[in-house]
Amino acid sequence: MLGLLAAFRQATREPGEALRPQHYLVPAMAVLTAAAISYEAPDWRLHAISQLVMGAAVATSGYVTLEGLIGRTRPGQEFLHDAAVIVVLLGAYLAVLNGLPSVAARVVLIGLVAFLAAYESFNEAVRGDARAALFGLLVAQVVAVLAFALISLQNIDSGRMAAVLLIGWYANRGIGYNLLKNSLTGGIFVEYLVAALLCAGLVVSAVLTR
C-alpha cells in the first residue's frame, strides 16, 4: 500500500488526489481476501494460488489507477479494472461462505464487501458525490438479501452461491453505474438484464438440484 501511495503521489500534481480512499479499496480488499483464503486453505497450493491471483489484482488495479492519474486512459483499462474487482469479489465471497459458521456474520460481511466494491466504482463515476454511497448501499442490500436467501436454502455449495452473488452484484452495479453517468442505453440494459436472468437461472437450478 505504501508503494501505491508513493506511485500515486508522483503521478499527480494534486497531493489530495493520491489520498482519495477509493484508490486503495480494491488493493486492500485483495490483500484481506488473500489472507483469509490462506488462513482457511488446507493445501499450500491453494495458498500459493490465492497469493498469486490477489497479487495480480492489486497490480492490475494499481496500474489502471496510476494510468488514470497520469492522464493516459486507454481502451481496455476499464475491463482490466473490472476483472480485478470480480476476482477479488469472488475470492471474498468464497472466503466468507466457507470460513464463517454464523449466518448473520456471513450476510453482513458479504453485504459490506459488495458495498465497498460498488462504492469504489460509483465514486469514480460521480467524483465523491453522496449518491455513490447511496447507490452502493442499494447494491449491497440486494446482494445481502440474495445471500441470506441462498444460505437459508441450505445444501447449496459455496461455489455456486459465490457465482450467483457475483452475477447479482455485477448486474446491479452495472445498472447503477450507467444511471449515475447517464449512459444507460437499451443495449446496456439488455446486457445486465441477461446477467440478472442468468443469476435467477442459477438460483432455480440450485433449488432443483439441492
C-alpha atoms as a printed R data frame, in Angstrom:
    type eleno elety resid chain resno       x       y       z
1   ATOM     1    CA   MET     A     1   0.000   0.000   0.000
2   ATOM     2    CA   LEU     A     2   2.863   2.365   0.761
3   ATOM     3    CA   GLY     A     3   4.260   1.640  -2.686
4   ATOM     4    CA   LEU     A     4   0.928   2.517  -4.290
5   ATOM     5    CA   LEU     A     5   0.727   5.721  -2.260
6   ATOM     6    CA   ALA     A     6   4.215   6.755  -3.369
7   ATOM     7    CA   ALA     A     7   3.431   5.992  -7.011
8   ATOM     8    CA   PHE     A     8   0.120   7.849  -6.928
9   ATOM     9    CA   ARG     A     9   1.690  10.915  -5.291
10  ATOM    10    CA   GLN     A    10   4.330  11.031  -8.011
11  ATOM    11    CA   ALA     A    11   1.675  10.684 -10.719
12  ATOM    12    CA   THR     A    12  -0.443  13.721  -9.834
13  ATOM    13    CA   ARG     A    13   0.219  17.360  -9.064
14  ATOM    14    CA   GLU     A    14  -2.673  17.388  -6.595
15  ATOM    15    CA   PRO     A    15  -1.465  15.728  -3.345
16  ATOM    16    CA   GLY     A    16  -5.027  15.253  -2.142
17  ATOM    17    CA   GLU     A    17  -5.901  13.171  -5.189
18  ATOM    18    CA   ALA     A    18  -3.408  10.470  -4.230
19  ATOM    19    CA   LEU     A    19  -5.023  10.198  -0.798
20  ATOM    20    CA   ARG     A    20  -8.561   9.534  -2.014
21  ATOM    21    CA   PRO     A    21  -9.653   6.309  -0.250
22  ATOM    22    CA   GLN     A    22 -11.300   4.704  -3.286
23  ATOM    23    CA   HIS     A    23  -7.896   4.321  -4.967
24  ATOM    24    CA   TYR     A    24  -6.965   1.786  -2.282
25  ATOM    25    CA   LEU     A    25 -10.241  -0.070  -1.746
26  ATOM    26    CA   VAL     A    26  -9.666  -2.829  -4.309
27  ATOM    27    CA   PRO     A    27  -5.986  -3.422  -3.353
28  ATOM    28    CA   ALA     A    28  -6.897  -3.507   0.359
29  ATOM    29    CA   MET     A    29  -9.762  -5.929  -0.301
30  ATOM    30    CA   ALA     A    30  -7.422  -8.119  -2.355
31  ATOM    31    CA   VAL     A    31  -4.868  -8.275   0.457
32  ATOM    32    CA   LEU     A    32  -7.520  -9.146   3.050
33  ATOM    33    CA   THR     A    33  -9.074 -11.747   0.758
34  ATOM    34    CA   ALA     A    34  -5.708 -13.387   0.124
35  ATOM    35    CA   ALA     A    35  -5.081 -13.505   3.873
36  ATOM    36    CA   ALA     A    36  -8.500 -15.055   4.538
37  ATOM    37    CA   ILE     A    37  -8.110 -17.708   1.837
38  ATOM    38    CA   SER     A    38  -4.608 -18.580   3.013
39  ATOM    39    CA   TYR     A    39  -5.845 -18.880   6.590
40  ATOM    40    CA   GLU     A    40  -8.563 -21.298   5.502
41  ATOM    41    CA   ALA     A    41  -6.554 -23.147   2.839
42  ATOM    42    CA   PRO     A    42  -5.975 -26.829   3.634
43  ATOM    43    CA   ASP     A    43  -3.303 -27.116   0.933
44  ATOM    44    CA   TRP     A    44  -0.208 -24.974   0.335
45  ATOM    45    CA   ARG     A    45  -1.023 -24.920  -3.380
46  ATOM    46    CA   LEU     A    46  -4.288 -23.111  -2.735
47  ATOM    47    CA   HIS     A    47  -2.367 -20.661  -0.555
48  ATOM    48    CA   ALA     A    48   0.121 -20.032  -3.397
49  ATOM    49    CA   ILE     A    49  -2.629 -19.599  -5.995
50  ATOM    50    CA   SER     A    50  -4.548 -17.145  -3.818
51  ATOM    51    CA   GLN     A    51  -1.425 -15.054  -3.243
52  ATOM    52    CA   LEU     A    52  -0.633 -15.027  -6.957
53  ATOM    53    CA   VAL     A    53  -4.167 -14.167  -8.098
54  ATOM    54    CA   MET     A    54  -4.754 -11.469  -5.496
55  ATOM    55    CA   GLY     A    55  -1.303 -10.048  -6.126
56  ATOM    56    CA   ALA     A    56  -2.223  -9.749  -9.802
57  ATOM    57    CA   ALA     A    57  -5.460  -7.992  -8.792
58  ATOM    58    CA   VAL     A    58  -3.510  -5.463  -6.697
59  ATOM    59    CA   ALA     A    59  -1.072  -4.832  -9.557
60  ATOM    60    CA   THR     A    60  -3.841  -4.502 -12.146
61  ATOM    61    CA   SER     A    61  -5.978  -2.164 -10.059
62  ATOM    62    CA   GLY     A    62  -2.947  -0.058  -9.151
63  ATOM    63    CA   TYR     A    63  -1.834   0.129 -12.789
64  ATOM    64    CA   VAL     A    64  -5.244   1.335 -14.009
65  ATOM    65    CA   THR     A    65  -5.448   3.939 -11.236
66  ATOM    66    CA   LEU     A    66  -1.926   5.153 -11.948
67  ATOM    67    CA   GLU     A    67  -2.627   5.475 -15.675
68  ATOM    68    CA   GLY     A    68  -5.744   7.488 -14.875
69  ATOM    69    CA   LEU     A    69  -3.828   9.840 -12.580
70  ATOM    70    CA   ILE     A    70  -1.206  10.374 -15.268
71  ATOM    71    CA   GLY     A    71  -3.944  11.042 -17.826
72  ATOM    72    CA   ARG     A    72  -3.155   8.046 -20.028
73  ATOM    73    CA   THR     A    73  -6.574   6.425 -20.052
74  ATOM    74    CA   ARG     A    74  -6.724   3.810 -22.795
75  ATOM    75    CA   PRO     A    75  -9.280   1.361 -24.182
76  ATOM    76    CA   GLY     A    76  -9.335  -1.848 -22.206
77  ATOM    77    CA   GLN     A    77  -8.270  -0.361 -18.879
78  ATOM    78    CA   GLU     A    78 -11.829  -0.346 -17.562
79  ATOM    79    CA   PHE     A    79 -12.081  -4.036 -18.443
80  ATOM    80    CA   LEU     A    80  -8.831  -4.763 -16.577
81  ATOM    81    CA   HIS     A    81 -10.070  -2.920 -13.522
82  ATOM    82    CA   ASP     A    82 -13.424  -4.694 -13.557
83  ATOM    83    CA   ALA     A    83 -11.664  -8.046 -13.955
84  ATOM    84    CA   ALA     A    84  -9.575  -7.303 -10.844
85  ATOM    85    CA   VAL     A    85 -12.703  -6.354  -8.876
86  ATOM    86    CA   ILE     A    86 -14.537  -9.507  -9.988
87  ATOM    87    CA   VAL     A    87 -11.626 -11.749  -8.963
88  ATOM    88    CA   VAL     A    88 -11.435 -10.086  -5.554
89  ATOM    89    CA   LEU     A    89 -15.193 -10.301  -5.019
90  ATOM    90    CA   LEU     A    90 -15.325 -13.967  -5.966
91  ATOM    91    CA   GLY     A    91 -12.453 -14.776  -3.610
92  ATOM    92    CA   ALA     A    92 -14.007 -12.731  -0.810
93  ATOM    93    CA   TYR     A    93 -17.398 -14.404  -1.179
94  ATOM    94    CA   LEU     A    94 -15.823 -17.857  -1.118
95  ATOM    95    CA   ALA     A    95 -13.723 -16.991   1.941
96  ATOM    96    CA   VAL     A    96 -16.755 -15.661   3.834
97  ATOM    97    CA   LEU     A    97 -19.069 -18.518   2.865
98  ATOM    98    CA   ASN     A    98 -16.522 -21.188   3.759
99  ATOM    99    CA   GLY     A    99 -14.925 -19.572   6.784
100 ATOM   100    CA   LEU     A   100 -17.785 -18.315   8.967
101 ATOM   101    CA   PRO     A   101 -20.363 -20.546  10.661
102 ATOM   102    CA   SER     A   102 -22.701 -17.691  11.623
103 ATOM   103    CA   VAL     A   103 -25.375 -16.854   9.041
104 ATOM   104    CA   ALA     A   104 -25.635 -13.272  10.290
105 ATOM   105    CA   ALA     A   105 -21.877 -12.732  10.064
106 ATOM   106    CA   ARG     A   106 -21.766 -14.134   6.536
107 ATOM   107    CA   VAL     A   107 -24.642 -11.948   5.331
108 ATOM   108    CA   VAL     A   108 -23.199  -8.793   6.923
109 ATOM   109    CA   LEU     A   109 -19.691  -9.365   5.540
110 ATOM   110    CA   ILE     A   110 -21.000 -10.202   2.062
111 ATOM   111    CA   GLY     A   111 -23.059  -7.005   2.113
112 ATOM   112    CA   LEU     A   112 -20.033  -4.995   3.283
113 ATOM   113    CA   VAL     A   113 -17.802  -6.398   0.541
114 ATOM   114    CA   ALA     A   114 -20.500  -5.716  -2.070
115 ATOM   115    CA   PHE     A   115 -20.872  -2.138  -0.801
116 ATOM   116    CA   LEU     A   116 -17.152  -1.350  -0.878
117 ATOM   117    CA   ALA     A   117 -16.695  -2.725  -4.399
118 ATOM   118    CA   ALA     A   118 -19.766  -0.886  -5.704
119 ATOM   119    CA   TYR     A   119 -18.883   2.358  -3.900
120 ATOM   120    CA   GLU     A   120 -15.410   2.339  -5.447
121 ATOM   121    CA   SER     A   121 -16.961   2.156  -8.904
122 ATOM   122    CA   PHE     A   122 -19.726   4.687  -8.260
123 ATOM   123    CA   ASN     A   123 -17.331   7.158  -6.670
124 ATOM   124    CA   GLU     A   124 -15.303   7.218  -9.876
125 ATOM   125    CA   ALA     A   125 -18.500   7.979 -11.804
126 ATOM   126    CA   VAL     A   126 -19.619  10.954  -9.697
127 ATOM   127    CA   ARG     A   127 -16.333  12.071  -8.096
128 ATOM   128    CA   GLY     A   128 -17.219  11.918  -4.424
129 ATOM   129    CA   ASP     A   129 -20.913  12.738  -4.716
130 ATOM   130    CA   ALA     A   130 -23.073  11.388  -1.876
131 ATOM   131    CA   ARG     A   131 -25.010   9.397  -4.476
132 ATOM   132    CA   ALA     A   132 -22.058   6.992  -4.678
133 ATOM   133    CA   ALA     A   133 -22.672   5.830  -1.106
134 ATOM   134    CA   LEU     A   134 -26.443   5.671  -1.632
135 ATOM   135    CA   PHE     A   135 -26.176   3.555  -4.784
136 ATOM   136    CA   GLY     A   136 -23.523   1.415  -3.099
137 ATOM   137    CA   LEU     A   137 -25.907   0.730  -0.214
138 ATOM   138    CA   LEU     A   138 -28.664  -0.240  -2.649
139 ATOM   139    CA   VAL     A   139 -26.383  -2.757  -4.361
140 ATOM   140    CA   ALA     A   140 -25.181  -4.107  -1.009
141 ATOM   141    CA   GLN     A   141 -28.759  -4.501   0.189
142 ATOM   142    CA   VAL     A   142 -29.749  -6.551  -2.856
143 ATOM   143    CA   VAL     A   143 -26.671  -8.785  -2.581
144 ATOM   144    CA   ALA     A   144 -27.123  -9.257   1.184
145 ATOM   145    CA   VAL     A   145 -30.780 -10.278   0.751
146 ATOM   146    CA   LEU     A   146 -29.764 -12.664  -2.020
147 ATOM   147    CA   ALA     A   147 -27.038 -14.114   0.215
148 ATOM   148    CA   PHE     A   148 -29.485 -14.648   3.077
149 ATOM   149    CA   ALA     A   149 -31.949 -16.385   0.760
150 ATOM   150    CA   LEU     A   150 -29.280 -18.706  -0.663
151 ATOM   151    CA   ILE     A   151 -27.830 -19.579   2.738
152 ATOM   152    CA   SER     A   152 -31.310 -20.241   4.096
153 ATOM   153    CA   LEU     A   153 -31.966 -22.763   1.330
154 ATOM   154    CA   GLN     A   154 -29.097 -24.897   2.702
155 ATOM   155    CA   ASN     A   155 -27.228 -27.673   0.931
156 ATOM   156    CA   ILE     A   156 -26.113 -25.335  -1.866
157 ATOM   157    CA   ASP     A   157 -22.377 -25.442  -2.453
158 ATOM   158    CA   SER     A   158 -20.378 -22.300  -1.754
159 ATOM   159    CA   GLY     A   159 -19.028 -22.138  -5.311
160 ATOM   160    CA   ARG     A   160 -22.484 -21.828  -6.804
161 ATOM   161    CA   MET     A   161 -23.567 -19.333  -4.157
162 ATOM   162    CA   ALA     A   162 -20.492 -17.197  -4.809
163 ATOM   163    CA   ALA     A   163 -21.194 -17.229  -8.558
164 ATOM   164    CA   VAL     A   164 -24.819 -16.154  -8.031
165 ATOM   165    CA   LEU     A   165 -23.788 -13.357  -5.657
166 ATOM   166    CA   LEU     A   166 -21.124 -12.158  -8.089
167 ATOM   167    CA   ILE     A   167 -23.535 -12.032 -11.039
168 ATOM   168    CA   GLY     A   168 -26.143 -10.317  -8.863
169 ATOM   169    CA   TRP     A   169 -23.580  -7.701  -7.843
170 ATOM   170    CA   TYR     A   170 -22.432  -7.245 -11.447
171 ATOM   171    CA   ALA     A   171 -25.949  -6.635 -12.772
172 ATOM   172    CA   ASN     A   172 -26.952  -4.179 -10.040
173 ATOM   173    CA   ARG     A   173 -23.626  -2.355 -10.032
174 ATOM   174    CA   GLY     A   174 -23.705  -2.056 -13.829
175 ATOM   175    CA   ILE     A   175 -27.169  -0.540 -13.949
176 ATOM   176    CA   GLY     A   176 -26.367   1.849 -11.106
177 ATOM   177    CA   TYR     A   177 -23.074   2.924 -12.689
178 ATOM   178    CA   ASN     A   178 -24.683   3.741 -16.020
179 ATOM   179    CA   LEU     A   179 -27.562   5.565 -14.329
180 ATOM   180    CA   LEU     A   180 -25.084   7.780 -12.487
181 ATOM   181    CA   LYS     A   181 -23.216   8.512 -15.717
182 ATOM   182    CA   ASN     A   182 -26.440   8.980 -17.717
183 ATOM   183    CA   SER     A   183 -25.245   6.336 -20.169
184 ATOM   184    CA   LEU     A   184 -27.853   3.616 -19.684
185 ATOM   185    CA   THR     A   185 -28.819   2.666 -23.239
186 ATOM   186    CA   GLY     A   186 -31.120  -0.091 -24.368
187 ATOM   187    CA   GLY     A   187 -28.205  -2.330 -25.286
188 ATOM   188    CA   ILE     A   188 -26.530  -1.888 -21.909
189 ATOM   189    CA   PHE     A   189 -29.818  -2.557 -20.104
190 ATOM   190    CA   VAL     A   190 -30.294  -5.787 -22.059
191 ATOM   191    CA   GLU     A   191 -26.750  -6.874 -21.112
192 ATOM   192    CA   TYR     A   192 -27.461  -6.513 -17.406
193 ATOM   193    CA   LEU     A   193 -30.945  -7.979 -17.780
194 ATOM   194    CA   VAL     A   194 -29.346 -11.101 -19.249
195 ATOM   195    CA   ALA     A   195 -26.970 -11.187 -16.262
196 ATOM   196    CA   ALA     A   196 -29.933 -10.904 -13.884
197 ATOM   197    CA   LEU     A   197 -31.757 -13.719 -15.697
198 ATOM   198    CA   LEU     A   198 -28.621 -15.859 -15.521
199 ATOM   199    CA   CYS     A   199 -28.473 -15.189 -11.784
200 ATOM   200    CA   ALA     A   200 -32.121 -16.236 -11.423
201 ATOM   201    CA   GLY     A   201 -31.476 -19.338 -13.509
202 ATOM   202    CA   LEU     A   202 -28.595 -20.379 -11.266
203 ATOM   203    CA   VAL     A   203 -30.783 -19.914  -8.186
204 ATOM   204    CA   VAL     A   204 -33.566 -22.062  -9.686
205 ATOM   205    CA   SER     A   205 -31.018 -24.681 -10.707
206 ATOM   206    CA   ALA     A   206 -29.586 -24.719  -7.190
207 ATOM   207    CA   VAL     A   207 -33.029 -25.172  -5.669
208 ATOM   208    CA   LEU     A   208 -33.967 -28.011  -8.026
209 ATOM   209    CA   THR     A   209 -30.710 -29.927  -7.597
210 ATOM   210    CA   ARG     A   210 -30.030 -29.498  -3.871
